[in-house]
mmCIF file of C-alpha atoms in Angstrom:
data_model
loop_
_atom_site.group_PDB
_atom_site.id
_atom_site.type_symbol
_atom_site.label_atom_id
_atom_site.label_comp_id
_atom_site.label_asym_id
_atom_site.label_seq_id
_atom_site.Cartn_x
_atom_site.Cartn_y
_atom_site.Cartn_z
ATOM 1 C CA UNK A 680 0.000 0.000 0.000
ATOM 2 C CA UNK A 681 2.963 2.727 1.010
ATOM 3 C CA UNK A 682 4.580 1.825 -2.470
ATOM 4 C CA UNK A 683 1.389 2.329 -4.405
ATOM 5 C CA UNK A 684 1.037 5.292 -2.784
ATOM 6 C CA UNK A 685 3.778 6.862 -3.609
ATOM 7 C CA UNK A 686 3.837 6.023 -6.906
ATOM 8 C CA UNK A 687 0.524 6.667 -7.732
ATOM 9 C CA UNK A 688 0.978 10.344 -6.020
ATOM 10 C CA UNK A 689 4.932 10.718 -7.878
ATOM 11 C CA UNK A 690 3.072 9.892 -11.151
ATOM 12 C CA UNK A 691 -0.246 12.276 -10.628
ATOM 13 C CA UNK A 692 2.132 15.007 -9.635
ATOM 14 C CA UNK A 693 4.535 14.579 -13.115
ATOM 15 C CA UNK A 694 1.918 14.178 -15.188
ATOM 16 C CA UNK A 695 0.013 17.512 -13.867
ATOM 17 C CA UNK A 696 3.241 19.327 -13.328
ATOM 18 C CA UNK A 697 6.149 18.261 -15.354
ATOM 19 C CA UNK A 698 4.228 17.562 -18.585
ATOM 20 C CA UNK A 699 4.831 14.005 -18.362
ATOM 21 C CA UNK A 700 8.845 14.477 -19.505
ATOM 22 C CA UNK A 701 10.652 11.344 -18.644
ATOM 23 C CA UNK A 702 14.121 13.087 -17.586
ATOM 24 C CA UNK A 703 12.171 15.223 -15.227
ATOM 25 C CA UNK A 704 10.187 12.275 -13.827
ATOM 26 C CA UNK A 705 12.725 10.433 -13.455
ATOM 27 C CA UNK A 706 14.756 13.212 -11.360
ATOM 28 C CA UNK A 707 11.870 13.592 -9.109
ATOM 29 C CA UNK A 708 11.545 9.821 -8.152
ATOM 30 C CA UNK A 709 15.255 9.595 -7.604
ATOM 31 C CA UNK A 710 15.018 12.713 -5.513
ATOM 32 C CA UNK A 711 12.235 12.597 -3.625
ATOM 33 C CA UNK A 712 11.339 8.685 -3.121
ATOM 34 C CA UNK A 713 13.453 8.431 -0.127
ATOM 35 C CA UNK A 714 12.021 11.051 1.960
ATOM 36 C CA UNK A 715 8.217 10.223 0.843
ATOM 37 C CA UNK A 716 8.548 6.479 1.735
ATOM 38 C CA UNK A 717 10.450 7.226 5.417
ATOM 39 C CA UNK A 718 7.558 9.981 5.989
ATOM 40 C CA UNK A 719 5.041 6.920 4.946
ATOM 41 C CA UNK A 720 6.681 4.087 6.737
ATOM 42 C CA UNK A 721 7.141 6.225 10.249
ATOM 43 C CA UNK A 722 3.518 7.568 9.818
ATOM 44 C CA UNK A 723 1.702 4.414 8.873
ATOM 45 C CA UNK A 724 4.387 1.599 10.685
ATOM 46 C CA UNK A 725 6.381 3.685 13.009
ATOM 47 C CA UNK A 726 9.438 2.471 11.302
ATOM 48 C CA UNK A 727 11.596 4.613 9.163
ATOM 49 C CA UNK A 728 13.150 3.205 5.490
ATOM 50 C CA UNK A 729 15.811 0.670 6.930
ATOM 51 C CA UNK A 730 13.377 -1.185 9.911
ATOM 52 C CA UNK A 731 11.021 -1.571 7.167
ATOM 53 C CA UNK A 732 12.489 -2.700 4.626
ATOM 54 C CA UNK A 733 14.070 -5.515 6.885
ATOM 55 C CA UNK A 734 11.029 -6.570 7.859
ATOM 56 C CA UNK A 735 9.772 -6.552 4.497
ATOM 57 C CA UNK A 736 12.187 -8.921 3.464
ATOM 58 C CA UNK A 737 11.525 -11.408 6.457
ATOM 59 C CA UNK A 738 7.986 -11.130 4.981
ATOM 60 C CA UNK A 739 8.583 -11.856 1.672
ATOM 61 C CA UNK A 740 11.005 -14.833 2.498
ATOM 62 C CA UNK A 741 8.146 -16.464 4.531
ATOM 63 C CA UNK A 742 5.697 -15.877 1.646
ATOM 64 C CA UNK A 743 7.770 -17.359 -0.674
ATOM 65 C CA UNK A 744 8.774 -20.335 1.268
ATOM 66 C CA UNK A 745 4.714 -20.993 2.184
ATOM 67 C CA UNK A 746 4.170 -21.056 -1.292
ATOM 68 C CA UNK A 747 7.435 -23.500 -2.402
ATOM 69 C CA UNK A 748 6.811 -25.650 -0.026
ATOM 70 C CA UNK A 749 3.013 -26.245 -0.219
ATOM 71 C CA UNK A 750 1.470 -28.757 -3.152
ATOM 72 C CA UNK A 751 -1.484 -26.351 -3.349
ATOM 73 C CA UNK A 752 -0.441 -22.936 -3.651
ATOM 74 C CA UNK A 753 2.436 -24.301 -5.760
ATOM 75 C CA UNK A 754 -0.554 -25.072 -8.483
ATOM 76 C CA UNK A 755 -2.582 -22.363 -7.683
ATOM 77 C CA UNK A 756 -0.317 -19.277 -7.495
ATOM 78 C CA UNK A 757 0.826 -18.244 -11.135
ATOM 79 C CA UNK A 758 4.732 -18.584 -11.615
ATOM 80 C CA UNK A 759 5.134 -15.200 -12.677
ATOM 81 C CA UNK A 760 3.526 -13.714 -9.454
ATOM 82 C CA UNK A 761 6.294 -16.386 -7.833
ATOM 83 C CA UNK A 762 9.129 -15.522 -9.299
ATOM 84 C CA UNK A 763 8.354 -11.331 -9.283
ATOM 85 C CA UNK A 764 8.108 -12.374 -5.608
ATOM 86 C CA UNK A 765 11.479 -13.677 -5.196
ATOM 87 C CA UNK A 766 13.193 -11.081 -7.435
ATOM 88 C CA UNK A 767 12.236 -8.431 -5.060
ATOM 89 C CA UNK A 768 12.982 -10.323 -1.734
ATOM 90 C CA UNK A 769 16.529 -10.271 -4.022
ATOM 91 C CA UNK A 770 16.735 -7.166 -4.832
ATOM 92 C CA UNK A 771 15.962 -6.365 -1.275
ATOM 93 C CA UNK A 772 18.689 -8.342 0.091
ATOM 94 C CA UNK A 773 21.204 -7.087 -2.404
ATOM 95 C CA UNK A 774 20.557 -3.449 -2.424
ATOM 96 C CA UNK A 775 20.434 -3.102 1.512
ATOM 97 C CA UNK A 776 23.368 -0.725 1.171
ATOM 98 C CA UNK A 777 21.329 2.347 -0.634
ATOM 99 C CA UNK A 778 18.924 4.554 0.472
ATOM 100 C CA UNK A 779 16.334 4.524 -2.196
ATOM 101 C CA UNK A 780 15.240 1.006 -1.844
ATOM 102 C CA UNK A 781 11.649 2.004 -2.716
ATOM 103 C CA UNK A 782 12.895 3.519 -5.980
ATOM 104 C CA UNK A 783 14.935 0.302 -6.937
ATOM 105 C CA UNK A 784 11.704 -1.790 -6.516
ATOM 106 C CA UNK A 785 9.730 0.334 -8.711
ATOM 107 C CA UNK A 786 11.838 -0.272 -11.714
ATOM 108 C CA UNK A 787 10.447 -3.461 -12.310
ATOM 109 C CA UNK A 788 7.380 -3.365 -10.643
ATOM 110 C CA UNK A 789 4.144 -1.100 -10.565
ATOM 111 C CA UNK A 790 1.656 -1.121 -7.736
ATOM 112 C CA UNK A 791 -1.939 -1.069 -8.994
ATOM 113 C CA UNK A 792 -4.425 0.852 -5.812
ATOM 114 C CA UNK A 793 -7.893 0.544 -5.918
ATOM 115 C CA UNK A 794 -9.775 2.379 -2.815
ATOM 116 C CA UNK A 795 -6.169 2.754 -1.337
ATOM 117 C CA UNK A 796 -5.867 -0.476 -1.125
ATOM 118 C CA UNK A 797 -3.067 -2.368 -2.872
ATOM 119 C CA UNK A 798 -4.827 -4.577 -5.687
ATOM 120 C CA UNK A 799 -1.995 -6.267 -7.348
ATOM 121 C CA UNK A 800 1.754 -5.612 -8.364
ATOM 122 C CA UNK A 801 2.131 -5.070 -11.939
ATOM 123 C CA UNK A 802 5.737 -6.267 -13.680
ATOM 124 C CA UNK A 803 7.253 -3.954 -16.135
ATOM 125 C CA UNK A 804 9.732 -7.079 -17.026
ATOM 126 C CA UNK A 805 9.211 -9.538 -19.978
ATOM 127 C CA UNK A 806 9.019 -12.970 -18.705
ATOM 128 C CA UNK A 807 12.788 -13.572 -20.329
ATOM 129 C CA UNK A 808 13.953 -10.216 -18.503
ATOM 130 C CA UNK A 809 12.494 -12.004 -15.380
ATOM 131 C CA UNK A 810 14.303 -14.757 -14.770
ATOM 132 C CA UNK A 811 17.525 -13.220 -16.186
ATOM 133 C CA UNK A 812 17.200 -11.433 -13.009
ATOM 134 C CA UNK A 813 16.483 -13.844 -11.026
ATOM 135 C CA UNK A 814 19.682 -15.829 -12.327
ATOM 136 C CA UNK A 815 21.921 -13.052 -12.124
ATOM 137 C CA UNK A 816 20.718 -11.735 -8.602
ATOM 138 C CA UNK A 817 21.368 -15.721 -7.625
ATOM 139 C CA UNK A 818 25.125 -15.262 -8.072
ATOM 140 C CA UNK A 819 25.224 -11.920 -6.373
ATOM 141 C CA UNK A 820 23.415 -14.311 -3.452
ATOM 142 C CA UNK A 821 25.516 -16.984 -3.625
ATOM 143 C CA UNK A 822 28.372 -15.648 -0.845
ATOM 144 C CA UNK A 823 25.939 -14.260 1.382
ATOM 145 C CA UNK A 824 23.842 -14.593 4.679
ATOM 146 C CA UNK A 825 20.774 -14.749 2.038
ATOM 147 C CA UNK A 826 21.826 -17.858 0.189
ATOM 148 C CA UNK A 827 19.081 -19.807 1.193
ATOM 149 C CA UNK A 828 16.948 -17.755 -0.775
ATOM 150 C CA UNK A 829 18.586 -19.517 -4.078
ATOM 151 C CA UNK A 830 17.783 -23.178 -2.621
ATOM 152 C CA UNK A 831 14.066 -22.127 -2.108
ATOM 153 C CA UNK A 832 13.707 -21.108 -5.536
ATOM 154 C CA UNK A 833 15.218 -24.589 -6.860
ATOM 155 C CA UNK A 834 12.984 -26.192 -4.054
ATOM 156 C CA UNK A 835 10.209 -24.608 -5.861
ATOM 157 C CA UNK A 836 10.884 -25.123 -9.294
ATOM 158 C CA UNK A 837 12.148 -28.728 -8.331
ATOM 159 C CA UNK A 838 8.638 -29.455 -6.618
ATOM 160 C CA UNK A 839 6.346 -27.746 -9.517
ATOM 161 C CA UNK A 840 7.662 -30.300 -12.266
ATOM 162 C CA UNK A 841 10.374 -27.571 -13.720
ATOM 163 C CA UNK A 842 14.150 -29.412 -13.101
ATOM 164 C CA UNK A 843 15.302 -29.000 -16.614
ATOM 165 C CA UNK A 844 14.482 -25.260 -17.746
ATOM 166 C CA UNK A 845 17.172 -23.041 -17.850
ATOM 167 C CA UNK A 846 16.177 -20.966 -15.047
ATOM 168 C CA UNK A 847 16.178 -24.171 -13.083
ATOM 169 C CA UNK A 848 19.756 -25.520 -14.521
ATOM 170 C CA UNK A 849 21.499 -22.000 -14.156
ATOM 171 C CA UNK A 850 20.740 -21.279 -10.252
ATOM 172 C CA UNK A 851 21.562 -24.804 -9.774
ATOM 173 C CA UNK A 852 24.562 -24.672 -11.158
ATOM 174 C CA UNK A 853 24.833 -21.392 -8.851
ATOM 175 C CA UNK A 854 23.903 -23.193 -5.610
ATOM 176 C CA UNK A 855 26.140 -26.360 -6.431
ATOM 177 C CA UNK A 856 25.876 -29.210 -4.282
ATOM 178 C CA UNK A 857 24.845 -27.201 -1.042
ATOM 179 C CA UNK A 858 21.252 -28.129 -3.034
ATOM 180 C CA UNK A 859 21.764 -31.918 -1.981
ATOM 181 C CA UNK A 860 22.978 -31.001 1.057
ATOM 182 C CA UNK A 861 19.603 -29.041 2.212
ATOM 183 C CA UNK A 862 17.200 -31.466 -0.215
ATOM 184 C CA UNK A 863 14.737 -32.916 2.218
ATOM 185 C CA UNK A 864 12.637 -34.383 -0.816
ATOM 186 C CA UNK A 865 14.599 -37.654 -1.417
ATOM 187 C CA UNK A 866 12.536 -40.553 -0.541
ATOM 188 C CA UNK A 867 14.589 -43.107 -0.753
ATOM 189 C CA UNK A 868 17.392 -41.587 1.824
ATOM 190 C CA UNK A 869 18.686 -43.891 4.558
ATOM 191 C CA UNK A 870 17.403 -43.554 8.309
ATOM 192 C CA UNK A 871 20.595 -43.398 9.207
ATOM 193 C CA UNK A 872 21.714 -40.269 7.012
ATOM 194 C CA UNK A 873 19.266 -38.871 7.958
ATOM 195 C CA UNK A 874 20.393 -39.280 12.093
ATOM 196 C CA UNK A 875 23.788 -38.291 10.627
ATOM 197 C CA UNK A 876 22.167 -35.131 9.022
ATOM 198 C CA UNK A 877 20.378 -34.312 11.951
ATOM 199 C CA UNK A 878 23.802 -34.282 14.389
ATOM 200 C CA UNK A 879 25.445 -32.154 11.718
ATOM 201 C CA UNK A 880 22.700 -29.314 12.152
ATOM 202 C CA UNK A 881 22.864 -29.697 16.366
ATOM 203 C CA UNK A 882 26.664 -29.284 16.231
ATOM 204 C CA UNK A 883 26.018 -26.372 13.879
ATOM 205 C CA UNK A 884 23.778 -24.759 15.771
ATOM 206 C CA UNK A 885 25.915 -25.397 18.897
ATOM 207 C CA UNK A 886 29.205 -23.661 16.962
ATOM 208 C CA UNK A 887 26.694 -21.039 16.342
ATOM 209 C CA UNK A 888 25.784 -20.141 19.819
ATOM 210 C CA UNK A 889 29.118 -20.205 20.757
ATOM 211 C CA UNK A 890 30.122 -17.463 18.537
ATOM 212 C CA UNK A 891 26.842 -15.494 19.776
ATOM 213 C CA UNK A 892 28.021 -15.686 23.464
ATOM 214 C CA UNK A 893 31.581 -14.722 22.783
ATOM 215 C CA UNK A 894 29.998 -11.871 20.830
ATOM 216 C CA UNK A 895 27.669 -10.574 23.656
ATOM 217 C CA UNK A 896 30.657 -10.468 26.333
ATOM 218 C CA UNK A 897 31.844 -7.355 25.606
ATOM 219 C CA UNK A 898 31.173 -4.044 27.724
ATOM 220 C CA UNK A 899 27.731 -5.842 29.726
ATOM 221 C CA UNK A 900 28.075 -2.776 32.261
ATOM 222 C CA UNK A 901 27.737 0.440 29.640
ATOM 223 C CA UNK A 902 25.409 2.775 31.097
ATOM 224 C CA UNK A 903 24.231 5.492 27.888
ATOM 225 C CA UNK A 904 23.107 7.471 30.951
ATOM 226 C CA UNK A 905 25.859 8.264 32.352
ATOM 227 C CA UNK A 906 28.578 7.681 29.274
ATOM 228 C CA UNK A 907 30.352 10.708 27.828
ATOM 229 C CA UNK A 908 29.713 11.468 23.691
ATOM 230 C CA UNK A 909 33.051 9.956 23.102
ATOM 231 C CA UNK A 910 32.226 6.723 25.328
ATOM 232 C CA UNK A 911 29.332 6.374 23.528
ATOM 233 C CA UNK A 912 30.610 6.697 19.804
ATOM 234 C CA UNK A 913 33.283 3.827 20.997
ATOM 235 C CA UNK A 914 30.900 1.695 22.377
ATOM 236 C CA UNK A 915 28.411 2.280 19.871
ATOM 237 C CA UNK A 916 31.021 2.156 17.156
ATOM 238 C CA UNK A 917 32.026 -1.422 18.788
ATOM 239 C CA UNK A 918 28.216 -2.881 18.527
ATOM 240 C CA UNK A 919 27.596 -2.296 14.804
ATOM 241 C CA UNK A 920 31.632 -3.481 13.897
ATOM 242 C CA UNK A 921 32.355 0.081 12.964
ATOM 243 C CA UNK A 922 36.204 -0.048 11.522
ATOM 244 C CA UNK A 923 38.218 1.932 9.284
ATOM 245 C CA UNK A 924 36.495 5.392 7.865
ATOM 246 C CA UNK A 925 33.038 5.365 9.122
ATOM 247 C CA UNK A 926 30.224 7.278 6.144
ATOM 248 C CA UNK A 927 26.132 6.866 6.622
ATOM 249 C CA UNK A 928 25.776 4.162 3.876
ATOM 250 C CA UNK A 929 28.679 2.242 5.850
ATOM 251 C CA UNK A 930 26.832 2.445 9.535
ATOM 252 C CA UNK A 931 23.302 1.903 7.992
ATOM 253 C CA UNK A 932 25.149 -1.422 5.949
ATOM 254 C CA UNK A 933 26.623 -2.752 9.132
ATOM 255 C CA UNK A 934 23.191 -1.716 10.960
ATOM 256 C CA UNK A 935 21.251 -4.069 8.291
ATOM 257 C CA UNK A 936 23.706 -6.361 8.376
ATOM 258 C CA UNK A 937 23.566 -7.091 11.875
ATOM 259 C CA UNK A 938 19.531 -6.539 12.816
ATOM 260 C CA UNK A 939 18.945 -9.420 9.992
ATOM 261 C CA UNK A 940 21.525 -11.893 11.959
ATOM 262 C CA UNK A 941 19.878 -11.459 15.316
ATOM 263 C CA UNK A 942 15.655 -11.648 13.747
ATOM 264 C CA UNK A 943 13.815 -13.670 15.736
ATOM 265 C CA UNK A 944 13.132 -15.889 12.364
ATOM 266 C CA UNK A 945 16.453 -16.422 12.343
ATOM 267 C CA UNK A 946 17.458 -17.517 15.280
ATOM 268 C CA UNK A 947 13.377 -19.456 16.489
ATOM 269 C CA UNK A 948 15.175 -23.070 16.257
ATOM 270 C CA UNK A 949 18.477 -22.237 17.952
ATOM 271 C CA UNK A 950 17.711 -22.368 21.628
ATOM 272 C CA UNK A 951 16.576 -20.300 24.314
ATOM 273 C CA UNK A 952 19.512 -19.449 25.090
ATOM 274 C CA UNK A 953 20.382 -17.802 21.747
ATOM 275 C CA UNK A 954 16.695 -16.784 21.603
ATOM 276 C CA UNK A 955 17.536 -14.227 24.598
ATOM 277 C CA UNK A 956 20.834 -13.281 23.438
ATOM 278 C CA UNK A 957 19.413 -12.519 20.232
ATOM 279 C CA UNK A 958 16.670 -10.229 21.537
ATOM 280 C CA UNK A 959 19.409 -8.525 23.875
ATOM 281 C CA UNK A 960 21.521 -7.847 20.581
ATOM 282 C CA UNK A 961 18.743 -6.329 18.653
ATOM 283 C CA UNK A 962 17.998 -4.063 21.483
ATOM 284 C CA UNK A 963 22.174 -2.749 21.928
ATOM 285 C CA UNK A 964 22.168 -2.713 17.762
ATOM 286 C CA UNK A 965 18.613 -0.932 17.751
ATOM 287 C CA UNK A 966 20.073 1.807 20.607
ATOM 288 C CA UNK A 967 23.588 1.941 18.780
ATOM 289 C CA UNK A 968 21.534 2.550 15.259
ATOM 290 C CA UNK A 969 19.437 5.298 16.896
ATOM 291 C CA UNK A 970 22.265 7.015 18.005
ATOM 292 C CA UNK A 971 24.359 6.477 15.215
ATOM 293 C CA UNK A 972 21.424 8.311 13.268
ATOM 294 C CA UNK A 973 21.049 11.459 15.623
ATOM 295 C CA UNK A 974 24.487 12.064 16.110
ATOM 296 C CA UNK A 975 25.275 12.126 12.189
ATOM 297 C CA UNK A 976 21.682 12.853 10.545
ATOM 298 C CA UNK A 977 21.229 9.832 9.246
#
């Protein structure tokens, strides 16, 4: 609904004002996106453009997997409303580092409102274009926290029929054989592979934790309250990784970065333990973003 809105009101207000010239229209979406969509998002979500867009892409990648993963909406969900879905939880993932987010999105896609209400999402992309992008956006995946997002799009294809198109062969060629690794489709697998599968993810899990508790010893006793501007930008600094020459687009990258590690979707089958350190670390990266934000305008 926020997207449609804006573009909707970008569009009425170029085609009264600006004579419907594309340069000038396309100036005033690149210019003014950014600060329409944050006045949106923190009137309608109290969230401003980086809180919502991460939860936008938790969204998305739950969508997506409900529909992958489910015999029915598999056949009843058209595969071009799948895959637009799954190029823009990519391009969400791999454009977390700019501001404009919004604008990005509505390159290839056009909201359609009807009573303010978002109808449907219209793509501008031929159905080639598509799933160029969605093969090319799979590679810039590939060395990432997102990678997963490449398996559930062979998952999908793999489970509507579709293991031999070239949309199909190319991301599986990007994934490699992490795709046997996380099939859980094969039938004929051994009970005991699957025990020996199932020790492999608790050790895994266990590595992880450790790594999260080593993290979250580190300055316990900072009181904000009582911390001078300098104590603060070090301990601050220290939370979001901060190294080297510090700019907005690096703290709000790190910020991202770090918020989408801790989610509690990412974190729901690790433990309680994690489960608490995880919502303690959102809360120091949530404070050390807020300040971060004041202190240099973000």
């Amino acid at each position: 609904q926020a997207i449609g809105t804006i573009q909707n009101g970008l569009s009425e207000f170029s085609s009264k004002y600006l004579g419907g010239s594309f340069k000038a229209n396309y100036k005033l979406r690149s210019t003014f996106s950014t600060e329409i969509s944050n006045s949106l998002f923190q009137k309608w979500f109290d969230c401003d453009n980086d809180e919502t867009r991460n939860e936008f892409i938790f969204t998305t990648y739950h969508h997506v997997q409900c529909i992958a993963y489910s015999p029915f909406l598999c056949k009843t969900i058209s595969a071009e409303s799948v895959y637009l879905e799954f190029l823009i939880l990519q391009s969400l993932v791999y454009e977390n580092e700019k501001d404009d987010w919004v604008g990005h999105l509505l390159k290839f896609i056009s909201p359609v409102m009807e009573d303010n209400h978002l109808k449907k999402l219209k793509i501008t992309l031929t159905d080639s274009s598509l799933k160029k992008s969605l093969i090319e956006n799979a590679v810039k995946l590939k060395d990432t926290d997102w990678k997963e997002v490449n398996v559930c799009i062979l998952d999908y294809l793999f489970n509507m029929g579709d293991n031999s198109s070239e949309l199909y062969l190319s991301i599986y060629k990007t994934v490699g054989v992490h795709f046997h690794q996380k099939s859980h489709r094969k039938k004929s697998e051994k009970k005991s592979s699957s025990n020996e599968y199932y020790s492999y993810e608790k050790y895994e899990r266990y590595e992880k934790y450790e790594r999260y508790q080593k993290f979250n010893k580190t300055d316990d006793d900072f009181d904000p309250t009582k911390a001078t501007d300098y104590e603060k930008s070090k301990y601050y600094g220290k939370v979001l990784g901060l190294h080297g020459k510090v700019t907005k687009s690096y703290i709000r990258k790190k910020y991202l970065e770090l918020i989408a590690k801790y989610h509690p979707d990412k974190v729901f089958d690790l433990g309680d333990e994690l489960k608490i350190l995880a919502e303690i670390k959102t809360k120091q990266i949530n404070a050390a973003y807020e300040w971060m934000k004041k202190k240099y305008n973000i």
